[in-house]
XYZ file of C-alpha atoms in Angstrom:
490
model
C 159.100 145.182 146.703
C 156.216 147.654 147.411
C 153.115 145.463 147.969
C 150.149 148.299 147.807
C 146.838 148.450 149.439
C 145.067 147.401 145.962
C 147.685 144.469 146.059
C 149.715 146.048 143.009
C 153.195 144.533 143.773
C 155.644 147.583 143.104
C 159.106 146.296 142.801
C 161.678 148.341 144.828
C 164.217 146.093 146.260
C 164.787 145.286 149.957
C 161.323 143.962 152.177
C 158.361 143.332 150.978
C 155.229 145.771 151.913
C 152.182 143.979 153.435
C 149.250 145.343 151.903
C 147.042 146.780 154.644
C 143.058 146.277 154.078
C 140.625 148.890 155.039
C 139.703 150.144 157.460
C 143.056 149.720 159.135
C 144.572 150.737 155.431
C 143.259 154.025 156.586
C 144.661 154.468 159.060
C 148.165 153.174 158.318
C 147.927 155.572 155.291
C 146.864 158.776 156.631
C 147.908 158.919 160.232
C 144.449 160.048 161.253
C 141.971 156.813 162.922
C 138.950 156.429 160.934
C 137.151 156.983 163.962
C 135.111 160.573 164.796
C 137.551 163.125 165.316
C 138.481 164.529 168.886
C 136.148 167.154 170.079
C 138.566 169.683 169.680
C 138.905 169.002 166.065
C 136.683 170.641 163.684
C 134.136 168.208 162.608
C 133.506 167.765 158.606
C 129.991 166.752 156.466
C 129.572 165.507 153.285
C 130.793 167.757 150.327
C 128.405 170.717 149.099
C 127.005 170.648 153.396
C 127.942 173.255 156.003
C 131.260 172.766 158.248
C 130.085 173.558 161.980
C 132.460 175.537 163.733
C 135.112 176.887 161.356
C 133.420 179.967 160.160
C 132.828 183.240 161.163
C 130.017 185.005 162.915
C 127.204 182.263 161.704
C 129.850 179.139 163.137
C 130.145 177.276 160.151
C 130.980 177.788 156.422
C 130.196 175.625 153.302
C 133.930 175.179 151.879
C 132.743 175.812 148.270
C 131.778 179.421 149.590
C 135.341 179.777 150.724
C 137.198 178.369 147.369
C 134.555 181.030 145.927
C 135.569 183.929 147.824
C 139.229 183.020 147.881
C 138.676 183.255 143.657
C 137.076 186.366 143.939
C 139.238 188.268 146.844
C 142.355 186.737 146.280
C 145.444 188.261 143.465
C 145.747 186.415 140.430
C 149.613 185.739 141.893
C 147.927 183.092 143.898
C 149.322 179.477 142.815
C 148.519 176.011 144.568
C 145.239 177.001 145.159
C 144.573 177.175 141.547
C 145.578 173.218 140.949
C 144.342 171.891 145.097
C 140.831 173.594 145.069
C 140.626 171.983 148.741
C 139.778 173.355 151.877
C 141.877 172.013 154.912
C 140.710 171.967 158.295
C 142.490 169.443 160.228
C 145.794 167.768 159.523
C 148.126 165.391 160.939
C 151.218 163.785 159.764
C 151.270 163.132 155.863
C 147.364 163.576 156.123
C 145.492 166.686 155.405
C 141.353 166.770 155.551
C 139.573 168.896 153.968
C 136.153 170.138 154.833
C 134.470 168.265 152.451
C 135.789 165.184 154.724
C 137.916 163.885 151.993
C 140.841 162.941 153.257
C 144.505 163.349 151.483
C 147.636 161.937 151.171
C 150.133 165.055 151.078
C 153.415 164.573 148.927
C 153.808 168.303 148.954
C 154.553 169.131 152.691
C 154.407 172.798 152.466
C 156.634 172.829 149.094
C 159.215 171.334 151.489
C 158.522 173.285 154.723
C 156.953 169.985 156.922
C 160.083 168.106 157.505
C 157.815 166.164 160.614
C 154.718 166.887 158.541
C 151.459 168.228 159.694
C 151.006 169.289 163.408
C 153.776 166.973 164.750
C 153.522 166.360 169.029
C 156.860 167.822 169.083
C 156.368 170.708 167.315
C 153.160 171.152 169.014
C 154.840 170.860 172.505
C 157.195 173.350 171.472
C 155.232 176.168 170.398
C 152.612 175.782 173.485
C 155.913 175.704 175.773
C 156.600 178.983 174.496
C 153.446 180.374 174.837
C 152.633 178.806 177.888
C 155.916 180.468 179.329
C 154.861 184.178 179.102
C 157.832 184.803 176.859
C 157.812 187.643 174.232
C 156.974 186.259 171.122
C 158.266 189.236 169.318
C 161.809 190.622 169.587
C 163.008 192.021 166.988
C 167.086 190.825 167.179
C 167.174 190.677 170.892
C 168.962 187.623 173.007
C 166.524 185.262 173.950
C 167.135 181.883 175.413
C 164.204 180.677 172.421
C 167.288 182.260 169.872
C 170.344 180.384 171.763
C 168.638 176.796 171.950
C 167.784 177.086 168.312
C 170.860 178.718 167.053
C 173.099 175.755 169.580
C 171.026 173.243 167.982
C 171.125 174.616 164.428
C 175.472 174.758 164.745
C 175.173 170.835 165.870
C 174.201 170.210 162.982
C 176.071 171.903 160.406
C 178.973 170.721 158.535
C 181.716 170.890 161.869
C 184.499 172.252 159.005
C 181.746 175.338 158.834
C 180.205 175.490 162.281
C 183.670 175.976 163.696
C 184.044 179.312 162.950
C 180.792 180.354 161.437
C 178.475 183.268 161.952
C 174.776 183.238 161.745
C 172.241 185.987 160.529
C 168.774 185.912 160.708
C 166.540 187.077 157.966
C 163.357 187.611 157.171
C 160.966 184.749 157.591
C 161.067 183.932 153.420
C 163.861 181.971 152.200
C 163.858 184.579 149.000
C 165.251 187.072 151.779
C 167.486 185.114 153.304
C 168.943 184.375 149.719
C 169.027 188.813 149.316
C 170.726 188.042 152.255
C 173.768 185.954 150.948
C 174.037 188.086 147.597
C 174.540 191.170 149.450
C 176.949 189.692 151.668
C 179.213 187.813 148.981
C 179.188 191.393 147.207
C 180.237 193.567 150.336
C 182.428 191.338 151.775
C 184.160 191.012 147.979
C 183.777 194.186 146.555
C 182.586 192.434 143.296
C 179.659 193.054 141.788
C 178.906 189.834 139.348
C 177.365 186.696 140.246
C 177.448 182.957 139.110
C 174.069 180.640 139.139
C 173.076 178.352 137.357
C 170.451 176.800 134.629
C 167.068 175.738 135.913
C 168.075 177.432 139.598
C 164.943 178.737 141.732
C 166.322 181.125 144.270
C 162.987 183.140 145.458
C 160.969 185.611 143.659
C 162.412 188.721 145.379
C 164.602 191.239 142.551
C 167.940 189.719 143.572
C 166.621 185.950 144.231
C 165.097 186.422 141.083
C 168.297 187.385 138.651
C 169.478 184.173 140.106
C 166.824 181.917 138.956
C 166.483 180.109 135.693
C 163.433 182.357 135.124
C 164.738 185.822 134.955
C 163.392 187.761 132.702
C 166.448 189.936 132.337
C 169.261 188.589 132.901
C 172.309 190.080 134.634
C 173.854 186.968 136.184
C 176.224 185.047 134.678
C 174.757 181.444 133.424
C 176.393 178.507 133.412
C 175.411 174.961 132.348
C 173.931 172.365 135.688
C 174.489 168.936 134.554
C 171.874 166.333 134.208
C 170.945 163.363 132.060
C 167.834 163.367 129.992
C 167.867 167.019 128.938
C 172.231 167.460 128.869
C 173.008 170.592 127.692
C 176.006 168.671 125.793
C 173.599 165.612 124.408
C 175.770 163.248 126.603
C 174.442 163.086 129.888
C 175.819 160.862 132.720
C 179.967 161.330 134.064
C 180.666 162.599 130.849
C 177.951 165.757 130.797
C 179.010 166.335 134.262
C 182.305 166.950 133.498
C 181.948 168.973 130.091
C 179.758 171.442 132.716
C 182.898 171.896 134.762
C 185.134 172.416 132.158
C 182.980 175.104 130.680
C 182.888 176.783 133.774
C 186.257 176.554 133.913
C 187.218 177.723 130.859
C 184.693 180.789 131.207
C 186.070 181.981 134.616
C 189.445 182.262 133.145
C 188.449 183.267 129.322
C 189.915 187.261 129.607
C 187.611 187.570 126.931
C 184.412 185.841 128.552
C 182.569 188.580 129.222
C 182.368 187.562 132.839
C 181.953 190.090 135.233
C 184.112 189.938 138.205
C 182.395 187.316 140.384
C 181.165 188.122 144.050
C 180.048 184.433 144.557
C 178.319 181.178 142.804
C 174.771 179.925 144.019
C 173.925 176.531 143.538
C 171.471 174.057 144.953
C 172.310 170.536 145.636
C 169.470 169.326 144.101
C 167.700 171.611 141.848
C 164.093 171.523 143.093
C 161.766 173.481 140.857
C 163.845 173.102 138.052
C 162.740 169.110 137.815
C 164.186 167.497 140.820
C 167.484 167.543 139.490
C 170.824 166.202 141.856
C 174.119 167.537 141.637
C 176.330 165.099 140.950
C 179.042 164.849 143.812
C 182.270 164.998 141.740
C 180.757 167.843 139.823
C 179.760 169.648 143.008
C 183.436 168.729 144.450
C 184.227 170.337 141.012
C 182.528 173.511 141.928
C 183.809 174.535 145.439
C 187.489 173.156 143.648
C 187.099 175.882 141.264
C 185.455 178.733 143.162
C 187.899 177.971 145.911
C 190.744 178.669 143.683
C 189.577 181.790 142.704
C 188.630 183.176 145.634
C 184.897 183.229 144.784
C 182.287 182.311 147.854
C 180.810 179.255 147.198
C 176.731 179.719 148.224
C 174.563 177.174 148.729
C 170.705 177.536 148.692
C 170.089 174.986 151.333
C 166.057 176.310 151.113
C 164.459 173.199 150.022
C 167.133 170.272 150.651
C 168.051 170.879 153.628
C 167.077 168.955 157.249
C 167.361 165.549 156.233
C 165.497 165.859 153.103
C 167.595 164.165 150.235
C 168.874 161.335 152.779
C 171.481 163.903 154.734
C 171.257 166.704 156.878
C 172.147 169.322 154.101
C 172.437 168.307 150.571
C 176.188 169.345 150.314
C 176.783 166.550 152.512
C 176.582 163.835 149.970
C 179.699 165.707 148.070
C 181.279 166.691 151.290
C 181.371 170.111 149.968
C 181.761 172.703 152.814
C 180.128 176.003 151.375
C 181.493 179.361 152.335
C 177.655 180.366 152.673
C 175.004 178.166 153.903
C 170.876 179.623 152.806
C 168.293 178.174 155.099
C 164.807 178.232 155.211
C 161.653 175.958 155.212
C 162.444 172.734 157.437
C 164.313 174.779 159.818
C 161.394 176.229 161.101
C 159.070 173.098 162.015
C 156.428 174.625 159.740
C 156.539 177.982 160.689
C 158.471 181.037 158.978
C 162.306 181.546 159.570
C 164.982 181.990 157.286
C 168.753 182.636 158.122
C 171.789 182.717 156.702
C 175.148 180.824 157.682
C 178.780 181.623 156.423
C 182.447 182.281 157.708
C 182.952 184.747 160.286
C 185.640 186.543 157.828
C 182.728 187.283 155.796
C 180.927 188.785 158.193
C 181.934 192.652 156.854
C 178.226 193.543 157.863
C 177.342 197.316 159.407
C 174.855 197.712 161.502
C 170.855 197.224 159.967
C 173.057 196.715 156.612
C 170.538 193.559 156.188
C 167.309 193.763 158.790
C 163.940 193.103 158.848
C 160.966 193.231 161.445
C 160.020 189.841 161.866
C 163.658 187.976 161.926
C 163.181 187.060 165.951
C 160.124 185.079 165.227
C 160.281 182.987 168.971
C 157.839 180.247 167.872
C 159.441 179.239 164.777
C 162.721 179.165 166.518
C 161.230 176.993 169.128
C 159.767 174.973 166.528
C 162.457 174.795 164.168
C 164.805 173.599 167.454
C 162.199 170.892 168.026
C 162.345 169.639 164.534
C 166.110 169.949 164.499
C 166.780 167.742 167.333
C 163.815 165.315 166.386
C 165.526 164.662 162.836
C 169.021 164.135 164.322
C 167.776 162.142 167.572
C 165.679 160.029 165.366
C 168.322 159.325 162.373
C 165.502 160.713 159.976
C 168.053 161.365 157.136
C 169.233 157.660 157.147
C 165.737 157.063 156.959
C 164.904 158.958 154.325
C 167.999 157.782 152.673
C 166.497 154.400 152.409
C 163.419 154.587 151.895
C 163.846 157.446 149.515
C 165.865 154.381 147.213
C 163.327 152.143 147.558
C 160.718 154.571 146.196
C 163.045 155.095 143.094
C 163.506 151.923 142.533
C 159.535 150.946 142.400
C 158.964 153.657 140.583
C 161.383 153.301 138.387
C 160.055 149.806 137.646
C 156.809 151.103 137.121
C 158.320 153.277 134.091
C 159.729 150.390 132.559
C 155.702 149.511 131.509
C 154.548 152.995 131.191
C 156.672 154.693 127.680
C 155.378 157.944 129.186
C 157.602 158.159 131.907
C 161.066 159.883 130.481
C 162.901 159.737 133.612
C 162.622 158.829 137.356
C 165.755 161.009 139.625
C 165.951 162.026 143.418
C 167.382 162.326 146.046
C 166.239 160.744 149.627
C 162.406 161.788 149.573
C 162.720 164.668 147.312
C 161.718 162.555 144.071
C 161.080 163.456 140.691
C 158.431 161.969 137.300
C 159.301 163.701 134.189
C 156.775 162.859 131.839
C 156.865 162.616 128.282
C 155.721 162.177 124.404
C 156.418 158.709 124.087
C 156.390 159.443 120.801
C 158.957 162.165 120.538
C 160.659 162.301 123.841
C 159.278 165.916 124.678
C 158.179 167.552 127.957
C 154.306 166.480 128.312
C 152.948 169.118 130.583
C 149.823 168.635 129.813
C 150.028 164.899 130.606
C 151.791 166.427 133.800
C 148.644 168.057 134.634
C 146.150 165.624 134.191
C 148.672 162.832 136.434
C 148.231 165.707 138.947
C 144.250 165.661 139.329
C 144.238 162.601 138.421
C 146.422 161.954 141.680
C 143.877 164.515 143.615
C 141.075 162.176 142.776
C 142.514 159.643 144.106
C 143.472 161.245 147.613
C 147.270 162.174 146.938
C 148.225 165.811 146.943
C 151.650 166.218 144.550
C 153.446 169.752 142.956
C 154.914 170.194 139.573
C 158.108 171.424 138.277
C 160.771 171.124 135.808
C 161.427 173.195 132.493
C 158.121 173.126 131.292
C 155.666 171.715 134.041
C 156.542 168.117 133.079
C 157.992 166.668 136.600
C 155.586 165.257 139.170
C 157.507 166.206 142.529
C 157.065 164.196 145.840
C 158.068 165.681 148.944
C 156.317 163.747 151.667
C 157.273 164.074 155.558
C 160.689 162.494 156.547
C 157.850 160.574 158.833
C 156.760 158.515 156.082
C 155.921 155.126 156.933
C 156.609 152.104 154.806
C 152.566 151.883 154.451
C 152.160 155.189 153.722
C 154.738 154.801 151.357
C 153.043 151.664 149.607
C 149.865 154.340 149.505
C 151.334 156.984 147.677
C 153.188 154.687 145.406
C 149.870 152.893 144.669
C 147.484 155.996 143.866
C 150.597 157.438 141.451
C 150.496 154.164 139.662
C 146.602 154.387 139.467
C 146.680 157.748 138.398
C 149.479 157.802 135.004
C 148.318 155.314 132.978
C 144.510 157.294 134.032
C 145.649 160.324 132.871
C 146.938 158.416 129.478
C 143.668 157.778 128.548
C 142.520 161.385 129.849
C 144.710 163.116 127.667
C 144.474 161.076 124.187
């Protein structure tokens, strides 16, 4: 059971929660002391007042000035900004505060990136030992000593059946490239041309990323059905839905009439992320390498968001004990900042020279970063961790549906969890109730993402740092903020 700080008992199984009072509750829940900050931090005033010391020439800046020049300078591509109109200037762990001195609770991590969360000692350590060291901090694809500890680190960790004979090559610092990356390579090293993804995928927003995703708008990529229960592309759901996917894939593959180009590789993500938090099931996934490994095709998986402990293993294949042909990596791996590589076996590696380069793939501070985070995860058994208390979250929350008809479905894996919410009437996406749960959970101090088919899944990706308080916190301004957002939207 999840006792909260408003003493809301959430039930979730295993130990009960103390509820922490304020101020200490503060504390607990944001990782930041409710003390004045450090001199070295910048200091924050009441909202619509003047920040000292984190402007320009005049030393300080009002932060509606710079959500009002952002609005006016910035593209119309521009996305988060439009639903977090917050200004950060000082973070730590699951805490970010803005300059308005409001202080939040934030589920959404860098859509995935802050494994450790915000501004973690290690990570910290790292990067100043790097620049501290007069090292070059740009390289291009040169041998550094930064580029063995990460890459050492990085092959500890991967699935041994892979990292024994595996080569690694580093992208540029956008997972989107890194997924160019594997497309191009599948294709070479085949000689095929046609690809396999899947319904709902996200894969980047570059051209070839893009074909990949759910969203295309043209599609030249071969679709084929992702199991999952609420919305089952066969009305069955469960085991069942699962296993009608494979069969379908099956059947298509080997239909001489399918219409299936010849297949250069299948890209799948363990758990679908912005498609609605949606986890592979393990036999299915089992399913998947059975059949692509038959066939010869390279089995790809976009490791971009699930990866580093995230889903309650190290990589999200793990939980099948699938070992992919091609591993995509991005995010976590670079404690916060940008990096992005690609891992697969060496026989695939049919690369020519510059046949996949970019500037900035020998970025030295992610790399010491991303090593930092690495180790930290595996030293610190943050995947079991995540594992468990990733259940427990499910389990209160999926309590809390059991007294709130607008909540269609509660799925996850580890701390990458998932609200779909829904017409209790009719059973259909709400993504306008979506939205108003959203600033409804901004008001109260809690920063969460959307996602799913139509904007209908409240996403929580807090830091694999989470404590069981913080935990209780979140948990407690969600359940606030739904049955607020009921009344909102009636």
């Amino acid at each position: 059971m999840f006792e909260t700080q408003s003493g809301r008992a959430i039930s979730a199984g295993g130990p009960t929660l103390v509820a922490v009072t304020e101020p200490a509750a503060a504390a607990a829940a944001t990782g930041i002391p409710p003390q004045a900050p450090s001199p070295a931090a910048p200091q924050v005033a009441p909202q619509g007042h003047r920040v000292p010391g984190t402007g320009g020439p005049g030393g300080s800046v009002a932060p509606e000035g710079i959500l009002r020049r952002q609005a006016q300078r910035e593209s119309a591509a521009r996305t988060y900004a439009r639903s977090l109109p917050i200004v950060p200037v000082r973070a730590r762990g699951l805490t970010i505060e803005g300059a308005d001195g409001r202080r939040y609770l934030d589920c959404l991590s860098g859509a995935g990136t802050l494994a450790l969360g915000h501004n973690h000692p290690v990570v910290l350590e790292a990067i100043r030992g790097v620049l501290d060291s007069g090292a070059p901090l740009h390289v291009l694809d040169l041998a550094t000593p930064v580029k063995d500890a990460f890459t050492t680190e990085l092959f500890a960790n991967l699935p041994p059946a892979l990292a024994a004979d595996a080569r690694i090559q580093f992208c540029g610092p956008a997972g989107t490239d890194a997924v160019e990356a594997a497309l191009k390579l599948v294709r070479t090293a085949t000689g095929r041309p046609g690809l396999l993804a899947f319904t709902g995928a996200y894969h980047g927003m570059t051209a070839g990323a893009l074909d990949a995703s759910g969203g295309a708008p043209e599609v030249r990529v071969t679709r084929l059905p992702y199991p999952q229960d609420l919305r089952c592309p066969f009305g069955v759901g469960g085991p069942e839905g699962a296993e009608l996917s494979a069969r379908w894939t099956e059947n298509l593959l080997d239909d001489p009439k399918g219409g299936v180009p010849a297949p250069a590789g299948m890209i799948v993500e363990p758990v679908q992320g912005e498609g609605g938090v949606l986890p592979a099931p393990d036999g299915w996934l089992r399913r998947m390498r059975e059949i692509t490994a038959a066939r010869g095709i390279p089995l790809i998986a976009d490791e971009v968001q699930t990866g580093v402990g995230r889903t309650g293993a190290f990589w999200g294949v793990d939980h099948a004990g699938v070992v992919p042909d091609v591993m995509v990596l991005s995010k976590a791996i670079g404690g916060s900042l940008p990096l992005a590589v690609i891992v697969y076996r060496a026989d695939l590696d049919v690369w020519t020279p510059g046949a996949h380069a970019g500037t900035f793939r020998g970025n030295q501070l992610a790399m010491a970063a991303g090593t930092a985070t690495l180790a930290f995860v595996r030293e610190n058994r943050l995947a079991e961790r995540a594992a468990a208390l990733g259940e427990r979250m499910l389990a209160a929350l999926q309590g809390l549906a059991c007294g709130q008809p607008c909540i269609g479905d509660v799925r996850g894996l580890g701390l990458m969890i998932g609200v779909e919410l829904v017409d209790p009437d009719t059973g259909a996406a709400a993504p306008a109730l979506a939205a108003a749960v959203r600033q409804e959970c901004l008001d109260r101090g809690l920063i969460v993402e959307l996602g799913g088919r139509h904007g209908a899944v409240v996403r929580l990706l807090p830091p694999l740092t989470l404590t069981d308080e913080q935990a209780a916190a979140v948990l407690d301004r969600l359940a606030d903020a739904i049955p607020a957002a009921v009344r909102r939207t009636r």
